[in-house]
CSV table of C-alpha atoms and ligand atoms in Angstrom, one decimal:
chain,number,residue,atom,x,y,z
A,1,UNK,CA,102.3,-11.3,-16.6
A,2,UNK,CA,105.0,-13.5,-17.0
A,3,UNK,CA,104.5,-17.3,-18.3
A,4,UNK,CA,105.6,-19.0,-15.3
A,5,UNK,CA,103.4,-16.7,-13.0
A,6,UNK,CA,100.1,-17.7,-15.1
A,7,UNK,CA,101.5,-21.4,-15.4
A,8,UNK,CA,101.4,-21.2,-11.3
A,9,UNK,CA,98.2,-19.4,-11.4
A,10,UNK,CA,96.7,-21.6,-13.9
A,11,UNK,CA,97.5,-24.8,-11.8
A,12,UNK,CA,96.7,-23.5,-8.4
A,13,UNK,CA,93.7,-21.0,-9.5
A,14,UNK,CA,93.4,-17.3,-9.2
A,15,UNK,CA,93.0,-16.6,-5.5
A,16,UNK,CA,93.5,-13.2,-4.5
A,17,UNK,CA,91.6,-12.7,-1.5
A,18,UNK,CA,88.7,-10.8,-3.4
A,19,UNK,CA,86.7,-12.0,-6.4
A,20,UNK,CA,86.8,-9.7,-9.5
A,21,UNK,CA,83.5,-11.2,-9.9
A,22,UNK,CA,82.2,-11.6,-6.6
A,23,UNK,CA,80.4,-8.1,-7.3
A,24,UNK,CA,77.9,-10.1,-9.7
A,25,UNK,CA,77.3,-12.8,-6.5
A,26,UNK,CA,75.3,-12.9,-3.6
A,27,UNK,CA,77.5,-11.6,-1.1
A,28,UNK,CA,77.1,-14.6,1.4
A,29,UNK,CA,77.9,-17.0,-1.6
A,30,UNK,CA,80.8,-14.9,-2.9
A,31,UNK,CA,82.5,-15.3,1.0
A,32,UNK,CA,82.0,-19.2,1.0
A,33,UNK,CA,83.3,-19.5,-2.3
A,34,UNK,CA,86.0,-17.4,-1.3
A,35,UNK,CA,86.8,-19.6,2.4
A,36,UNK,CA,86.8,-22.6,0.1
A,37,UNK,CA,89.4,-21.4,-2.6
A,38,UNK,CA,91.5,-20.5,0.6
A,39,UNK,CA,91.3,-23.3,2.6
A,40,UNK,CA,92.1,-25.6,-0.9
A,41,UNK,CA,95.4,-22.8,-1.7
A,42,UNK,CA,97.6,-25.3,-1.0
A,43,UNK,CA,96.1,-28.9,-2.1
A,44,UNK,CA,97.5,-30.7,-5.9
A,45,UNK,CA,94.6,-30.5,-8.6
A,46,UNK,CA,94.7,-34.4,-8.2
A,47,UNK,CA,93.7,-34.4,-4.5
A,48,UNK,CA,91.2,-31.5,-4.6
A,49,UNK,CA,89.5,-33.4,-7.8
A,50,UNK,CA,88.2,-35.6,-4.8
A,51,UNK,CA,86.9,-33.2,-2.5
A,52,UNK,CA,83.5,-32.8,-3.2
A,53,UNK,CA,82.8,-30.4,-0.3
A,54,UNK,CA,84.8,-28.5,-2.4
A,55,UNK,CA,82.9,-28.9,-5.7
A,56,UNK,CA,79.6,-28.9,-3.7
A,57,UNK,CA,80.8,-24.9,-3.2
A,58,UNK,CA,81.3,-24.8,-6.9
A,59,UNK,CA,77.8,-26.4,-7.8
A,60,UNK,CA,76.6,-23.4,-5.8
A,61,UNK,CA,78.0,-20.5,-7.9
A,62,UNK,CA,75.4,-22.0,-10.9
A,63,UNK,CA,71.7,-21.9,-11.5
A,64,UNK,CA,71.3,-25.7,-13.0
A,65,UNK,CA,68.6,-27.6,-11.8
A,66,UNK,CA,68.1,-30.2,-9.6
A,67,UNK,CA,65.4,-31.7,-11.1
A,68,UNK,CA,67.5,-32.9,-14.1
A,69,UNK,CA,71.1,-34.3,-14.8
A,70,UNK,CA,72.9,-32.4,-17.7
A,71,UNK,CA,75.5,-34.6,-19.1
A,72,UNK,CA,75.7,-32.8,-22.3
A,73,UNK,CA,78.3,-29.9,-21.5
A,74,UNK,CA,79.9,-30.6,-24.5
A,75,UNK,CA,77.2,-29.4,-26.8
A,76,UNK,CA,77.0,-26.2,-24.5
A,77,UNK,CA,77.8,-25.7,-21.1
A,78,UNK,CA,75.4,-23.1,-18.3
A,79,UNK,CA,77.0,-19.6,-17.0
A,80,UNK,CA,77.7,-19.5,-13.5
A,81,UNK,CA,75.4,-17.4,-11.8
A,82,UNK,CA,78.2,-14.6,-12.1
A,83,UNK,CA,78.1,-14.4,-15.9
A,84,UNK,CA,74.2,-14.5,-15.7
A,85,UNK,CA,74.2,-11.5,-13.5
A,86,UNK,CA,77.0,-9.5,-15.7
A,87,UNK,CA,75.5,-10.1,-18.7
A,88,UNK,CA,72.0,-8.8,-17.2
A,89,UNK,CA,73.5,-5.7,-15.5
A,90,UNK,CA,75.5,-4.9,-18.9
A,91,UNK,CA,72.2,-5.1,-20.8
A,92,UNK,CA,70.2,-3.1,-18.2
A,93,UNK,CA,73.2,-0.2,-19.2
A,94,UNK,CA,72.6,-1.1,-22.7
A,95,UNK,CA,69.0,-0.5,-22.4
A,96,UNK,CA,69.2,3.1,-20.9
A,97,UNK,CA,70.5,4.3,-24.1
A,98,UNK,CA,71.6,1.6,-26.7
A,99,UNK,CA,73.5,3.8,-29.3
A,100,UNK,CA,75.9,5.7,-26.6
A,101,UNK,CA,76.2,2.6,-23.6
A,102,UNK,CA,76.6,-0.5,-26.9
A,103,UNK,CA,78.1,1.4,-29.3
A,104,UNK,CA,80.3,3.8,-28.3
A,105,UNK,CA,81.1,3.0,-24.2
A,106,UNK,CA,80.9,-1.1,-24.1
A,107,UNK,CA,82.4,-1.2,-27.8
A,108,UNK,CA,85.3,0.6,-26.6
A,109,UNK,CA,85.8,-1.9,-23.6
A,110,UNK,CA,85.9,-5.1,-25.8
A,111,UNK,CA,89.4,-4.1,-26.0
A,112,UNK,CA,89.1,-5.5,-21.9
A,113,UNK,CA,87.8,-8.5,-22.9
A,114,UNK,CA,90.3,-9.3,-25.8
A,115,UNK,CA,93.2,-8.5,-23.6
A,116,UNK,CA,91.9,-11.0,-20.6
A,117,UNK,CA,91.1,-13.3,-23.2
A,118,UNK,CA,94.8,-13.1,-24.3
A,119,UNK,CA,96.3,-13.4,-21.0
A,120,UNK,CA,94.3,-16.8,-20.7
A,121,UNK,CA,95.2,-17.8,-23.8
A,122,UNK,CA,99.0,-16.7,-24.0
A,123,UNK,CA,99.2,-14.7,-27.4
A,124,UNK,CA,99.3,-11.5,-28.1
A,125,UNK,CA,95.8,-9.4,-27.7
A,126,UNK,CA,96.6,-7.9,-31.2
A,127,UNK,CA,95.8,-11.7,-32.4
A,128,UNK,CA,93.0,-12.5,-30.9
A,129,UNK,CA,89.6,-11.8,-32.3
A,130,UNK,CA,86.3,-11.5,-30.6
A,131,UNK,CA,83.4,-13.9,-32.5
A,132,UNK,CA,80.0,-15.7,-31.6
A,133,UNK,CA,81.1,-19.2,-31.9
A,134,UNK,CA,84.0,-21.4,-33.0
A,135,UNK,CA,82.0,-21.9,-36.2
A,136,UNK,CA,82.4,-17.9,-37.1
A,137,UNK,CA,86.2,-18.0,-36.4
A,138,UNK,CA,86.7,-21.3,-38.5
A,139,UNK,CA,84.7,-20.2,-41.0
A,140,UNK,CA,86.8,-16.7,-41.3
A,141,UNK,CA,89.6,-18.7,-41.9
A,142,UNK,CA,87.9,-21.3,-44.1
A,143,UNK,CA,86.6,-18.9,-46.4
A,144,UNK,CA,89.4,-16.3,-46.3
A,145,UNK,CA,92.5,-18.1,-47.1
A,146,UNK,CA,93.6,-17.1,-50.4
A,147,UNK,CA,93.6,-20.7,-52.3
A,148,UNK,CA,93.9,-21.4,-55.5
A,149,UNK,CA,92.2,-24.3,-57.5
A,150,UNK,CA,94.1,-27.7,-56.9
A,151,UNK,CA,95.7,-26.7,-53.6
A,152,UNK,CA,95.0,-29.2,-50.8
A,153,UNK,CA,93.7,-29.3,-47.6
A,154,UNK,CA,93.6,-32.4,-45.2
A,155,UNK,CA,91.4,-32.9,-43.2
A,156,UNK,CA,89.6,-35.7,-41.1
A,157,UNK,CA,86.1,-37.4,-41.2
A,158,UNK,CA,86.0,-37.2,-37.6
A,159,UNK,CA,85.6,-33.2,-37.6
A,160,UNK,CA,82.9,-31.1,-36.6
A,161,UNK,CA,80.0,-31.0,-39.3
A,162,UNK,CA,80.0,-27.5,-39.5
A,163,UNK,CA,83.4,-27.3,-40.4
A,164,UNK,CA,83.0,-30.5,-43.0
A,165,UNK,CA,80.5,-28.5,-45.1
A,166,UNK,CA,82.3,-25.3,-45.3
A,167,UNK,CA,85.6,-26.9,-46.6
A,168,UNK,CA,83.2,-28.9,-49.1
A,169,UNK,CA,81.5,-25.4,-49.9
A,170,UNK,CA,84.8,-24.2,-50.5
A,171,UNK,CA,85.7,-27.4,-52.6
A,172,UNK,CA,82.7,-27.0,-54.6
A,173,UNK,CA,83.4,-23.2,-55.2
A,174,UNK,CA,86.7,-22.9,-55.5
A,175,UNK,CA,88.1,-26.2,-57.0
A,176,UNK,CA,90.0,-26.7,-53.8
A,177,UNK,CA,90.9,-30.8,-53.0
A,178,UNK,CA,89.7,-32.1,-49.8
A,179,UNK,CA,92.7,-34.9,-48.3
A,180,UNK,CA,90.2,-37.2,-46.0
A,181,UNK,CA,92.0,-39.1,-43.4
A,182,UNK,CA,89.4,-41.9,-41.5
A,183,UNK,CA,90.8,-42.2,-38.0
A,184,UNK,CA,89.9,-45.3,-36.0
A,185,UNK,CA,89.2,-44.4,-32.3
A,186,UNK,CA,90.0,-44.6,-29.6
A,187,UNK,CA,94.2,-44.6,-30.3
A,188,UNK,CA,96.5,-43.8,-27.1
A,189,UNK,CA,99.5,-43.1,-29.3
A,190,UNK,CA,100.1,-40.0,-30.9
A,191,UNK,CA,102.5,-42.0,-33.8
A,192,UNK,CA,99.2,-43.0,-35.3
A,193,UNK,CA,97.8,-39.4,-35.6
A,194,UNK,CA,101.3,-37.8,-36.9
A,195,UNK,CA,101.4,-40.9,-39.2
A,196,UNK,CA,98.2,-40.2,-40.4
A,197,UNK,CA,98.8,-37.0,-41.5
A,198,UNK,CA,101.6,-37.0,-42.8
A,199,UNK,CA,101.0,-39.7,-45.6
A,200,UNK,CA,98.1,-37.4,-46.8
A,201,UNK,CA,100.8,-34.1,-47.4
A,202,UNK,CA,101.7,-33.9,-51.0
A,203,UNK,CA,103.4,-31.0,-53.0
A,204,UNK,CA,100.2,-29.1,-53.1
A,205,UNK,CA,99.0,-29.3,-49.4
A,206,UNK,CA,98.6,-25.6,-48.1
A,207,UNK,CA,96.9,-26.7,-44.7
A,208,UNK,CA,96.2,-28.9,-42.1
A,209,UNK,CA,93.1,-28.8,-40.4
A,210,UNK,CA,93.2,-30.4,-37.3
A,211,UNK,CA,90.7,-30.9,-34.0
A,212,UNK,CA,92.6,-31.1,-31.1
A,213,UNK,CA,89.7,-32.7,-29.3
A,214,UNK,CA,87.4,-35.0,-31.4
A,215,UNK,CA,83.8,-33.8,-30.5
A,216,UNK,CA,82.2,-37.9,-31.2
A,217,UNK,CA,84.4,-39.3,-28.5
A,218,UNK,CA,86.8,-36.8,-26.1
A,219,UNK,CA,90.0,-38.1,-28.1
A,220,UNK,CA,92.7,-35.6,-27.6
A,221,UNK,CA,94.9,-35.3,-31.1
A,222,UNK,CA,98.6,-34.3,-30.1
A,223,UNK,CA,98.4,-30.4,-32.3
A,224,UNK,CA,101.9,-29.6,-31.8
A,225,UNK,CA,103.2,-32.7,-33.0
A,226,UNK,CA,101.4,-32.8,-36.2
A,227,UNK,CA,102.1,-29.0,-36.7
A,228,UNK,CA,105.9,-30.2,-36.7
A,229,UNK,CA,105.2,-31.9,-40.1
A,230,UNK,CA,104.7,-28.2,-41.4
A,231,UNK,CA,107.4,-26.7,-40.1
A,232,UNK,CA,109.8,-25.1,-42.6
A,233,UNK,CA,107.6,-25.5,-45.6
A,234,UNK,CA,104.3,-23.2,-46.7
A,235,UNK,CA,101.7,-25.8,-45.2
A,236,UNK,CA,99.6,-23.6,-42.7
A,237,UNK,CA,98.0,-25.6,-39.4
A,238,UNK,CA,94.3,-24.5,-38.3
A,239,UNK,CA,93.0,-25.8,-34.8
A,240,UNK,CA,89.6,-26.5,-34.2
A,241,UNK,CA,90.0,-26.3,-30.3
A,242,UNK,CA,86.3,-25.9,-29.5
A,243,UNK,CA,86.9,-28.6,-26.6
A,244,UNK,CA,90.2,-28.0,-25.8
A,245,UNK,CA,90.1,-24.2,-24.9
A,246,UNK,CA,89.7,-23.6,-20.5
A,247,UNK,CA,89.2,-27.5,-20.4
A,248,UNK,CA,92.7,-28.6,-20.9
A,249,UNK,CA,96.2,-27.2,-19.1
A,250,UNK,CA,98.2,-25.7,-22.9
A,251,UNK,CA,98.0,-22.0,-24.1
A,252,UNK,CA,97.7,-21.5,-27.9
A,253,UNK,CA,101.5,-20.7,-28.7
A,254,UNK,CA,101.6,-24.4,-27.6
A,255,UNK,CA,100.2,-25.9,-30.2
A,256,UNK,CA,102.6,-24.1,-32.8
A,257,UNK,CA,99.6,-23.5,-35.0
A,258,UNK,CA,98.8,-20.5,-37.6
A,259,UNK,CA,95.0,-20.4,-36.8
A,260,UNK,CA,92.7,-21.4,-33.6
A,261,UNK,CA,88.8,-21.0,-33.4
A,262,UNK,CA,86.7,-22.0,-30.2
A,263,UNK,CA,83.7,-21.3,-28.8
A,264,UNK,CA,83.7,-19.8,-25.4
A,265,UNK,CA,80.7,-20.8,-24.2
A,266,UNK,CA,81.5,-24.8,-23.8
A,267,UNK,CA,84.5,-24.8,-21.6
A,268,UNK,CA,85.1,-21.5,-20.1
A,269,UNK,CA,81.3,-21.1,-19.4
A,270,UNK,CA,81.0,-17.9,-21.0
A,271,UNK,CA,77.4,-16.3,-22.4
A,272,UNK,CA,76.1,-18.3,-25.1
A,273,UNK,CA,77.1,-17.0,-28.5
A,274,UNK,CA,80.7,-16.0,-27.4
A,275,UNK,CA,83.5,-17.5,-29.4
A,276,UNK,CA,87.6,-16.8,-30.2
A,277,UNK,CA,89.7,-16.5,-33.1
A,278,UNK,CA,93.5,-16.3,-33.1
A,279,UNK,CA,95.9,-15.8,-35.8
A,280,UNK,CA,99.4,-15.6,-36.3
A,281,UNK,CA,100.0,-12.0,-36.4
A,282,UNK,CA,102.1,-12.0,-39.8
A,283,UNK,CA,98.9,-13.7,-41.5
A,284,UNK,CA,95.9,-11.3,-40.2
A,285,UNK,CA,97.0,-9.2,-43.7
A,286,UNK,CA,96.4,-12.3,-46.3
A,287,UNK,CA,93.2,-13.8,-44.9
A,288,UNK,CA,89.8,-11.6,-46.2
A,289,UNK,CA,87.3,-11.2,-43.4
A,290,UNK,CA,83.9,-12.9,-43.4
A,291,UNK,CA,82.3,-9.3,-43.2
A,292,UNK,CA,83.8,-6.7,-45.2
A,293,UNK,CA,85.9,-4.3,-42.9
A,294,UNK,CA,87.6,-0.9,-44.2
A,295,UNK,CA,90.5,-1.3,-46.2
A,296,UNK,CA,93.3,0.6,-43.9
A,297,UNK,CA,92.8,-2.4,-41.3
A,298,UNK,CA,93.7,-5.5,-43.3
A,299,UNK,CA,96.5,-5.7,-40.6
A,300,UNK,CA,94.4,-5.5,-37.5
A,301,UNK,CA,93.0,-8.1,-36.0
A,302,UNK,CA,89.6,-6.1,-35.1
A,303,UNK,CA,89.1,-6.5,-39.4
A,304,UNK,CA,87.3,-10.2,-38.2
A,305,UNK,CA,84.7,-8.2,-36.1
A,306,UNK,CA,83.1,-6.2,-38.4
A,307,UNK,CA,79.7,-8.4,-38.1
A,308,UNK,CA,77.0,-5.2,-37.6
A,309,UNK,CA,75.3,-4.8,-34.5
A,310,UNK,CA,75.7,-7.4,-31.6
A,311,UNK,CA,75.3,-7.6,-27.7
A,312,UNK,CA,78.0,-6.3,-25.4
A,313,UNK,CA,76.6,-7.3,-22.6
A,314,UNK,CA,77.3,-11.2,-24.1
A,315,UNK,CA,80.9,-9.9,-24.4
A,316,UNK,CA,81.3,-8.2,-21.2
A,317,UNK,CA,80.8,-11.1,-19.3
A,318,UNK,CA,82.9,-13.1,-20.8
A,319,UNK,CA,85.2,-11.2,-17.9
A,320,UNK,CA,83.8,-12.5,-15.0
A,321,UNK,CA,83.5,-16.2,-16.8
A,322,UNK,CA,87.1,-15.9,-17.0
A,323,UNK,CA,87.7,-14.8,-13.5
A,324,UNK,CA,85.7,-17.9,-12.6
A,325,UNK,CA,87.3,-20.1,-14.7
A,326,UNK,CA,91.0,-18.8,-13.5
A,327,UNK,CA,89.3,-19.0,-9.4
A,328,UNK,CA,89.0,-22.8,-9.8
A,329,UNK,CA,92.2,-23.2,-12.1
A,330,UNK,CA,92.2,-25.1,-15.4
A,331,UNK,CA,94.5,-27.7,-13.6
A,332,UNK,CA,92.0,-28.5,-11.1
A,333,UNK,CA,89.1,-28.3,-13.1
A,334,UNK,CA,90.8,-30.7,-15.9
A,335,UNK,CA,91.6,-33.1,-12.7
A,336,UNK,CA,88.3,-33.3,-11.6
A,337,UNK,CA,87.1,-33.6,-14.9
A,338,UNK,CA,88.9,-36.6,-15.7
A,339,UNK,CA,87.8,-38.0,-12.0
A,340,UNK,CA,84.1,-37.5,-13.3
A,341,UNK,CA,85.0,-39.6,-16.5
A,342,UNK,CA,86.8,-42.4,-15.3
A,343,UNK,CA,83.9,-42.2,-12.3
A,344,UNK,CA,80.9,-43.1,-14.0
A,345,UNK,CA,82.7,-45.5,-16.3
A,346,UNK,CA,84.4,-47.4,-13.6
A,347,UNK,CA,80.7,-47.7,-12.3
A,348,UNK,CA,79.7,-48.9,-15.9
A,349,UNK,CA,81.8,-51.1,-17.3
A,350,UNK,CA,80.2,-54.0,-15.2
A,351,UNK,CA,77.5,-54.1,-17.3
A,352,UNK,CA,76.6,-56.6,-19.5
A,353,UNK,CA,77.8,-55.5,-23.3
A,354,UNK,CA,79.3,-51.8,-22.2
A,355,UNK,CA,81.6,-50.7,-24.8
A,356,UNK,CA,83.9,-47.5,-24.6
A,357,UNK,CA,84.7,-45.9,-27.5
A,358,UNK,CA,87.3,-43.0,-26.0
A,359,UNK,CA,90.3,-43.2,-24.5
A,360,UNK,CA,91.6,-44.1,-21.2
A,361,UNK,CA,95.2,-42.2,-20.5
A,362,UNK,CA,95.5,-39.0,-19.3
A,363,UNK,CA,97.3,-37.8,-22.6
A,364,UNK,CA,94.9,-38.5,-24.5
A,365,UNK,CA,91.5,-38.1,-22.8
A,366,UNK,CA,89.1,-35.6,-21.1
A,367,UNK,CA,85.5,-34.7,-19.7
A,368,UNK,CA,83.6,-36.5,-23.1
A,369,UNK,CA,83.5,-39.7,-23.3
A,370,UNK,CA,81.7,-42.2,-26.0
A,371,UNK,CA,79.9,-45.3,-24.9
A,372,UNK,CA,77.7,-48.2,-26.1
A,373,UNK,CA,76.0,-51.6,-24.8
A,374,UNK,CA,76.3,-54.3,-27.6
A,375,UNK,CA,73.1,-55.4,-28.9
A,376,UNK,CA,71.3,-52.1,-27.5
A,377,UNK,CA,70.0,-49.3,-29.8
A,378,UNK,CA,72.2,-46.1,-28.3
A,379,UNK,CA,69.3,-43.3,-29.4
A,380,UNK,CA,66.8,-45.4,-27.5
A,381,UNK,CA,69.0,-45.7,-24.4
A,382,UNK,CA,69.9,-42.1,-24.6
A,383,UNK,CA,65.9,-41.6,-24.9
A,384,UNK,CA,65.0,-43.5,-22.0
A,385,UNK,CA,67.3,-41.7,-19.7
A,386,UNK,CA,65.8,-38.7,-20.6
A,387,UNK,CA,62.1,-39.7,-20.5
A,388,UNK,CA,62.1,-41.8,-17.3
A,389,UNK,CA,64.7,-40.5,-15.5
A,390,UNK,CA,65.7,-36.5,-16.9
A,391,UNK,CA,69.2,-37.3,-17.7
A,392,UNK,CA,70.5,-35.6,-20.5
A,393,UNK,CA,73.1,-37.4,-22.3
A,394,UNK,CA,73.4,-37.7,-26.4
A,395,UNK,CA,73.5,-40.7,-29.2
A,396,UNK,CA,76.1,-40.1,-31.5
A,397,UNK,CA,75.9,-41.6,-35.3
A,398,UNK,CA,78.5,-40.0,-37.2
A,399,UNK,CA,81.0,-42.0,-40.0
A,400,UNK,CA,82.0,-45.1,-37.6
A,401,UNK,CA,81.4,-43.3,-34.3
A,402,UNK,CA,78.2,-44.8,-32.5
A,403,UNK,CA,77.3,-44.5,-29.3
A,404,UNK,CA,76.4,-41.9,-26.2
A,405,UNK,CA,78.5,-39.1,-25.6
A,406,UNK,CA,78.7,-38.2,-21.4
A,407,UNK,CA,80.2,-34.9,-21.0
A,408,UNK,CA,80.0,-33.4,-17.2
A,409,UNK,CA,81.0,-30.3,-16.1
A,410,UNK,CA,82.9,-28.8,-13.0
A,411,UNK,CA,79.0,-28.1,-11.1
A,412,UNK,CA,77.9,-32.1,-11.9
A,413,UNK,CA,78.6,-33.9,-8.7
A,414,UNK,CA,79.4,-37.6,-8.3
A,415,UNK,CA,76.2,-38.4,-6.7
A,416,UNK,CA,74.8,-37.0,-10.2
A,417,UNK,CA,76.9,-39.9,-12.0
A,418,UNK,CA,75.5,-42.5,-9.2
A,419,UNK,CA,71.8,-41.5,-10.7
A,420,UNK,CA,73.1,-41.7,-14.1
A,421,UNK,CA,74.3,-45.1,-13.8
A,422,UNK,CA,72.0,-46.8,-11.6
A,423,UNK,CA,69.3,-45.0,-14.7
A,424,UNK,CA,71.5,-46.7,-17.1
A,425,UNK,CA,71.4,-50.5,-15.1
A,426,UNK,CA,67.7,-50.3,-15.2
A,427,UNK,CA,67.2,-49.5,-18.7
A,428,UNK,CA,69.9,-51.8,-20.2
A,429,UNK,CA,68.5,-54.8,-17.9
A,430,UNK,CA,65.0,-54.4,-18.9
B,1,PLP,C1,84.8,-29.8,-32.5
B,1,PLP,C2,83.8,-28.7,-32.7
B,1,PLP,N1,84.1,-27.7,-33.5
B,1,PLP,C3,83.3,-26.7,-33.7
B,1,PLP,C4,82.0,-26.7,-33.0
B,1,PLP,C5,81.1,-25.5,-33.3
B,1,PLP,O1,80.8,-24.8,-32.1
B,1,PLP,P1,79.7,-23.7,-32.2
B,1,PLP,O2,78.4,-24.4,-32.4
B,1,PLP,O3,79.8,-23.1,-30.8
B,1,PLP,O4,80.0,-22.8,-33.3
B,1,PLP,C6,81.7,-27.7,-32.2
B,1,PLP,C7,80.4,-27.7,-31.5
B,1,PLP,O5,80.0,-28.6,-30.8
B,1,PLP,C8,82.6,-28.8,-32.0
B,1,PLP,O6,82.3,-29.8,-31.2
């Protein structure tokens, strides 16, 4: 497919009539799902991110209860009821005979998934890996980069943890240097982030490790700008996009970066313990797999997915996760998910002491956002709006990022937020 058809398709969404995945729906919900898609073919992402008919429709295609209020999608984020049912029908096939249907007919059809996942991700299928989490494809590249002691990597405080301890595991074992930078958030200029970077190279930086979207707060780094500062020398540039990937509008090739790990099951809604790894395909040779794979495919990207038995039934339906993803349109669900943010904090920020912590602009922002009430312990407010109320949010205490994260998802609804902050006026007033 060309680039400027999936550009349309990724603004407008996939509508095609008929649902690759309607054959995992109800029928009668796969037809109004269908009717609403149609009648929204021709509406902007901005005016559809109003419509909550529409998202009402949308809310429908998942399982979540009513009887709570997630607003923690960005820790992990539920299947639509799709996914659910493909994974269950692939693991019913796996179950009548697990050697042939797992390992020798589903194995085989990965090859389906890693070519769908590369459409969606513009790059080559021969660079994409298939993993269990964005931890397992950082890690393969955190631990198999050939580097020596006294090379440098920079990398921020502000990072995922996971990621934090396996550079410092490396440090420790390897005599590697660790470059920290301490960002100050929320920034709404990318200067300071490029700045910040590039005063920490020195002659023996070999890579840049950066997180396009800081976990703590929704801040959006600008990735291609800061992979610029490699450009034409031997520094590599590995993405963390864990909260990036099917949440904002950029394929990888955007970003201009050697490496890029994410988990699948945040944004895109895929089964739970389904992840991505690309890279470059002129450096799949020099980085060793995390599990040993045969030596005649050091070239091939498949070398990363040599991790012994797993499900295929989690990786087949990542297919119908993407059809659902591409049927709503990553432009769309971005718009709306910025409508939800700036929602429940334009309802918020009347209250006495409330404090936000990520950023505002479109550039720079997305569905997570970090708050706090001055004066107020943040884990007991998060705690109260899950005890009295079943609202699901989380406190955040991590270097000098406090606060509660509020991450909702394309099924939350704005009458959800309503609960959320009229829970959130009680508690903070008493
Ligand atoms: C920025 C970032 N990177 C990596 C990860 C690790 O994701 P997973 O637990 O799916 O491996 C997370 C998880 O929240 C994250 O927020």
């Amino acid at each position: 497919m060309s680039l400027n058809r999936r550009k349309f398709l990724g603004q407008i969404g996939r509508f095609t009539g008929t649902f690759a995945f309607s054959s995992f729906l109800q029928p009668a919900l796969a037809r109004q799902l269908e009717a609403a898609l149609h009648e929204r073919a021709g509406m902007s992402p901005e005016s559809c991110a109003h419509d909550e008919d529409f998202w009402r429709q949308i809310r429908l295609a998942y399982t979540v209860s009513n009887s709570i209020i997630d607003l923690n999608n960005g820790g992990v984020s539920p299947q639509a009821r799709a996914v659910q049912e493909a994974q269950a029908h692939y693991n019913r096939l796996c179950n009548e005979g697990p050697s042939f249907y797992m390992w020798r007919h589903l194995d085989r059809r990965r090859n389906v998934v890693r070519q769908r996942l590369a459409e969606l991700a513009g790059c080559p299928s021969h660079s994409i890996a298939i993993t269990r989490n964005a931890s397992e494809s950082l890690e393969t590249i955190i631990f198999g980069l050939p580097l020596q002691a006294g090379d440098e990597v920079v990398l921020s405080k502000q990072g995922y943890p996971n990621m934090i301890h396996a550079w410092q595991q490396r440090a420790r074992r390897d005599g590697i240097v660790l470059r920290w930078l301490d960002f100050e958030l929320p920034q709404e200029n990318g200067d300071y982030f490029v700045k910040q970077y590039q005063s920490a190279i020195g002659p023996r930086t070999k890579l840049l490790h950066v997180t396009h979207v800081i976990n703590w707060t929704g801040q959006v780094l600008p990735v291609a700008r800061i992979a610029q500062l490699a450009e034409g020398s031997d520094i590599e540039v590995l993405v963390d996009g864990a909260h990036s990937f099917a949440q904002l509008e950029y394929q990888i090739p955007d970003l201009a970066c050697d490496y890029f790990g994410t988990s699948l099951h945040k944004w895109l809604g895929a089964p739970f313990g389904t992840g991505l790894l690309y890279v470059r395909p002129e450096k799949i040779k020099k980085v060793y797999p995390l599990f040993a794979a045969p030596e005649q495919d050091e070239a091939n990207i498949r070398k990363f997915e040599h991790q012994g038995t797993r499900s295929s039934a989690v990786e087949q339906a990542i297919i119908p996760a993407i059809d659902f993803h591409e049927a709503i349109g990553t432009a769309r669900k971005q718009s709306r998910l910025r409508l939800l943010k700036n929602y429940w904090i334009e309802a918020a920020r009347s209250l006495p002491g409330f404090r936000l912590h990520s950023p505002r602009q479109s550039e720079w922002d997305c569905a997570i956002a970090l708050f706090s009430i001055d004066g107020q312990d943040s884990k007991k407010i998060s705690q109260k709006l899950w005890i009295q109320h079943f609202i699901h949010t989380v406190a955040i205490d991590w270097e000098n990022i406090h606060g509660i994260r509020v991450s909702p998802n394309v099924y939350t609804l704005r009458s959800d937020l309503d609960r959320f902050v009229k829970a959130l006026r009680s508690i903070v007033a008493t």
